[in-house]
GROMACS .gro file of C-alpha atoms in nm:
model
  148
    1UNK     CA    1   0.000   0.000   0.000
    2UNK     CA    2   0.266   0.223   0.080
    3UNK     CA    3   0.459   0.221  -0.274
    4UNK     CA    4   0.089   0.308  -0.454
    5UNK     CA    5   0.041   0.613  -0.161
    6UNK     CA    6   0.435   0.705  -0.266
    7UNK     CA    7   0.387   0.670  -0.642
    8UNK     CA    8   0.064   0.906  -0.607
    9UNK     CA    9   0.150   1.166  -0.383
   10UNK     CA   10   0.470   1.200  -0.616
   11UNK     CA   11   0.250   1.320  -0.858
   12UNK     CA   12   0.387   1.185  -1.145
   13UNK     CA   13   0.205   0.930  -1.428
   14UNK     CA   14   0.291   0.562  -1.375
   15UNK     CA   15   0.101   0.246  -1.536
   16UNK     CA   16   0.152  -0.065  -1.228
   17UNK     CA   17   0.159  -0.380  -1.371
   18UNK     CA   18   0.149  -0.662  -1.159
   19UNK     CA   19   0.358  -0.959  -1.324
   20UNK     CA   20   0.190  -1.332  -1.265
   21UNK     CA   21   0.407  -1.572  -1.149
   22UNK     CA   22   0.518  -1.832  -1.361
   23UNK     CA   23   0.517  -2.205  -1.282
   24UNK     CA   24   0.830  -2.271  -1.345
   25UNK     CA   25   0.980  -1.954  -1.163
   26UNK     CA   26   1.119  -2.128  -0.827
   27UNK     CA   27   1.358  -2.360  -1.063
   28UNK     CA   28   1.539  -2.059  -1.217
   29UNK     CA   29   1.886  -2.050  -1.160
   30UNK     CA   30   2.046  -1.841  -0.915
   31UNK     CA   31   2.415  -1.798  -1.038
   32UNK     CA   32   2.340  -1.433  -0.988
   33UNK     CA   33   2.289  -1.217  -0.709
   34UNK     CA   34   1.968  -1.120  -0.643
   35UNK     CA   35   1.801  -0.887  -0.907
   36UNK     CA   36   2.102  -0.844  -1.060
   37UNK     CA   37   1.893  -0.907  -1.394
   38UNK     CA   38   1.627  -0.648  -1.364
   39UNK     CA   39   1.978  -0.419  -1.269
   40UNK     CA   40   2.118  -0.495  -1.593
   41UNK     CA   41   1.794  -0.463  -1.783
   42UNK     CA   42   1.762  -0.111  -1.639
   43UNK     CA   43   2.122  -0.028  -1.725
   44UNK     CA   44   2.054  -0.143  -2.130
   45UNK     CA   45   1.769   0.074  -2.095
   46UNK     CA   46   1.876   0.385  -1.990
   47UNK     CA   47   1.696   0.411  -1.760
   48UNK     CA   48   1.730   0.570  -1.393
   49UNK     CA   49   1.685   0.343  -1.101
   50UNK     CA   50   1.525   0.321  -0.762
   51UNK     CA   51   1.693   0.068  -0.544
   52UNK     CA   52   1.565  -0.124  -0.254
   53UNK     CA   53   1.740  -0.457  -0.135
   54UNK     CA   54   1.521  -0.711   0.017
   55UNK     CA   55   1.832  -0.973   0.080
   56UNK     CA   56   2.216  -0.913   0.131
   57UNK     CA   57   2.349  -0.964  -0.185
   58UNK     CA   58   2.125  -0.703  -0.309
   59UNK     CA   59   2.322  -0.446  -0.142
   60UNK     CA   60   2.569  -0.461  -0.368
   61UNK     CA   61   2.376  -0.432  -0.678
   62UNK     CA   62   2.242  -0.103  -0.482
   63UNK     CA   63   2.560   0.014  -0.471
   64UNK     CA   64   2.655  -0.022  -0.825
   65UNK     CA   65   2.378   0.148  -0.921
   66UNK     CA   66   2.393   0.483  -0.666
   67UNK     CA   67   2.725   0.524  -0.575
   68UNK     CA   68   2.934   0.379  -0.881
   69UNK     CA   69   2.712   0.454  -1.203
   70UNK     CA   70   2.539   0.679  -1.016
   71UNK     CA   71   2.191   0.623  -1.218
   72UNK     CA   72   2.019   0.578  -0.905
   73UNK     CA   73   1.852   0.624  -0.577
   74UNK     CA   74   1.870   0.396  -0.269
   75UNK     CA   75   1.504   0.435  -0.072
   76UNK     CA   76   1.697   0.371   0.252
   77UNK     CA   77   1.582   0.046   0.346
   78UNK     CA   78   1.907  -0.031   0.548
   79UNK     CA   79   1.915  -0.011   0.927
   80UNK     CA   80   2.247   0.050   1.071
   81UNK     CA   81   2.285  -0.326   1.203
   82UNK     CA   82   2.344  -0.413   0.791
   83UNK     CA   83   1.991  -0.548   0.812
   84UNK     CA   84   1.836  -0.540   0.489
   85UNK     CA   85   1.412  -0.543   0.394
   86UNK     CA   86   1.182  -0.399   0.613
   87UNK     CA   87   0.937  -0.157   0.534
   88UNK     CA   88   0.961   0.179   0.340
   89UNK     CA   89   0.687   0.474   0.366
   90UNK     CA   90   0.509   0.656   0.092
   91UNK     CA   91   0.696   0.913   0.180
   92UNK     CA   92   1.026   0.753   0.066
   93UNK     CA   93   0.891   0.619  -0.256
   94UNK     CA   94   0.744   0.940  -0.337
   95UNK     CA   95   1.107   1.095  -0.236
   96UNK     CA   96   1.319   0.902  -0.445
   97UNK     CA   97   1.007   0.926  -0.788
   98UNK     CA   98   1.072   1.300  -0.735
   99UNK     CA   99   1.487   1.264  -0.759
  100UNK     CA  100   1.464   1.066  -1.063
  101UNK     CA  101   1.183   1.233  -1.219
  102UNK     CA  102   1.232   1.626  -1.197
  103UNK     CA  103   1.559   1.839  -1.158
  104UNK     CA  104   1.927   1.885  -1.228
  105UNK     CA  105   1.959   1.569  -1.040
  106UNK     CA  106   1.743   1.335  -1.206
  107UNK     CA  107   1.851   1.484  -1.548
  108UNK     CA  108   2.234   1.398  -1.507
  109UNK     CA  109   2.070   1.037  -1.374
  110UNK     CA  110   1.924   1.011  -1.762
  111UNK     CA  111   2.221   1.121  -1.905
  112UNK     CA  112   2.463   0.888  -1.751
  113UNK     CA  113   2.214   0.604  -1.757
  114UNK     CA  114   2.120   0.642  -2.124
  115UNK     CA  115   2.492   0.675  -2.219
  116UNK     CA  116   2.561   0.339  -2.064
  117UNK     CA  117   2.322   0.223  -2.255
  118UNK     CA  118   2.431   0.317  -2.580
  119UNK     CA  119   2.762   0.144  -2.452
  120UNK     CA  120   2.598  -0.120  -2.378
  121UNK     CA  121   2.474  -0.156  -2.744
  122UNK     CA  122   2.820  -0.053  -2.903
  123UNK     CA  123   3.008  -0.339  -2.725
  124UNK     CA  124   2.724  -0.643  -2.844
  125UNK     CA  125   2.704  -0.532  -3.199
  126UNK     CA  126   2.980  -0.611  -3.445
  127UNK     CA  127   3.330  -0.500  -3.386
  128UNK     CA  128   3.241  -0.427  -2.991
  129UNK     CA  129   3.425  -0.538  -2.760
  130UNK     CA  130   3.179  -0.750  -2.588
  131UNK     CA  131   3.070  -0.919  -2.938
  132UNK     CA  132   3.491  -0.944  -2.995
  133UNK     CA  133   3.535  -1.129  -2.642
  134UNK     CA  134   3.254  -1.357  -2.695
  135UNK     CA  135   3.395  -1.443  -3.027
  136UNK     CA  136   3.714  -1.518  -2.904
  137UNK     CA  137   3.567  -1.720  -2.639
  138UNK     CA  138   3.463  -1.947  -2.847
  139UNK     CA  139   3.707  -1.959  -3.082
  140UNK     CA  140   3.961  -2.061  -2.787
  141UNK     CA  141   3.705  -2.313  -2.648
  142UNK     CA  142   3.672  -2.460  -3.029
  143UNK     CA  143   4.080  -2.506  -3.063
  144UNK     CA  144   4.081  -2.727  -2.780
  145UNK     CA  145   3.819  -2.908  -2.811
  146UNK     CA  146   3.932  -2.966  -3.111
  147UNK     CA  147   4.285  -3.083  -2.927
  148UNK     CA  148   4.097  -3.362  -2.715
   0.00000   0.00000   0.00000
């Protein structure tokens, strides 16, 4: 209830859609840290983040976000005994909307985040470097397989 009394009061337009969970959902793989997916789905989109960890590992991916690429804002959900979760008012939601919607602040947020983005693009298409070290990958994995 809180986050819809945050996103309202903030005053801005928003569409909430509420994902179903899929069947199959508990069996996905966890060789990543916790919403470090939906982290790296926001970076490739250019898009300015909200963060709120829920579990430890999360913290991390918080901290990439606001204090290294600095295309975010943490909601505070941290107490000062490194416990993570808990509850966050409407008036922190509609605090950190604000900070990435409107201002100086929130502009040099879009900025940064959408030129990762196109970085992001540059290094998977042809000639990046991403799209290189793949290539190479499995070029080296091909010569010795092709040893054995």
């Amino acid at each position: 209830m809180e986050i819809a009394l945050g996103l309202e009061a903030s005053g801005k337009q928003f569409i909430w859609v509420v994902k179903k969970r899929k069947r199959n959902e508990q069996e996905k793989e966890e060789w990543l840290p916790e919403g470090f997916e939906k982290i790296t789905e926001g970076v490739c989109g250019g898009v300015a983040m909200a963060t709120w960890p829920v579990s430890y590992e999360q913290i991390y991916t918080e901290k990439l976000v606001t204090d290294v690429l600095k295309i975010g804002v943490s909601l505070g959900a941290q107490t000062c005994d490194g416990i993570v979760g808990g509850t966050i008012n409407s008036e922190a939601i509609e605090k950190a909307v604000n900070r990435i919607m409107e201002g100086i602040e929130a502009e040099e947020m879009r900025s940064r985040a959408k030129a990762f983005a196109k970085k992001v693009r540059q290094s998977v298409k042809e000639g990046g470097s991403s799209y290189s070290d793949l290539n190479s990958l499995i070029e080296e994995l091909s010569r010795k397989s092709l040893k054995h």
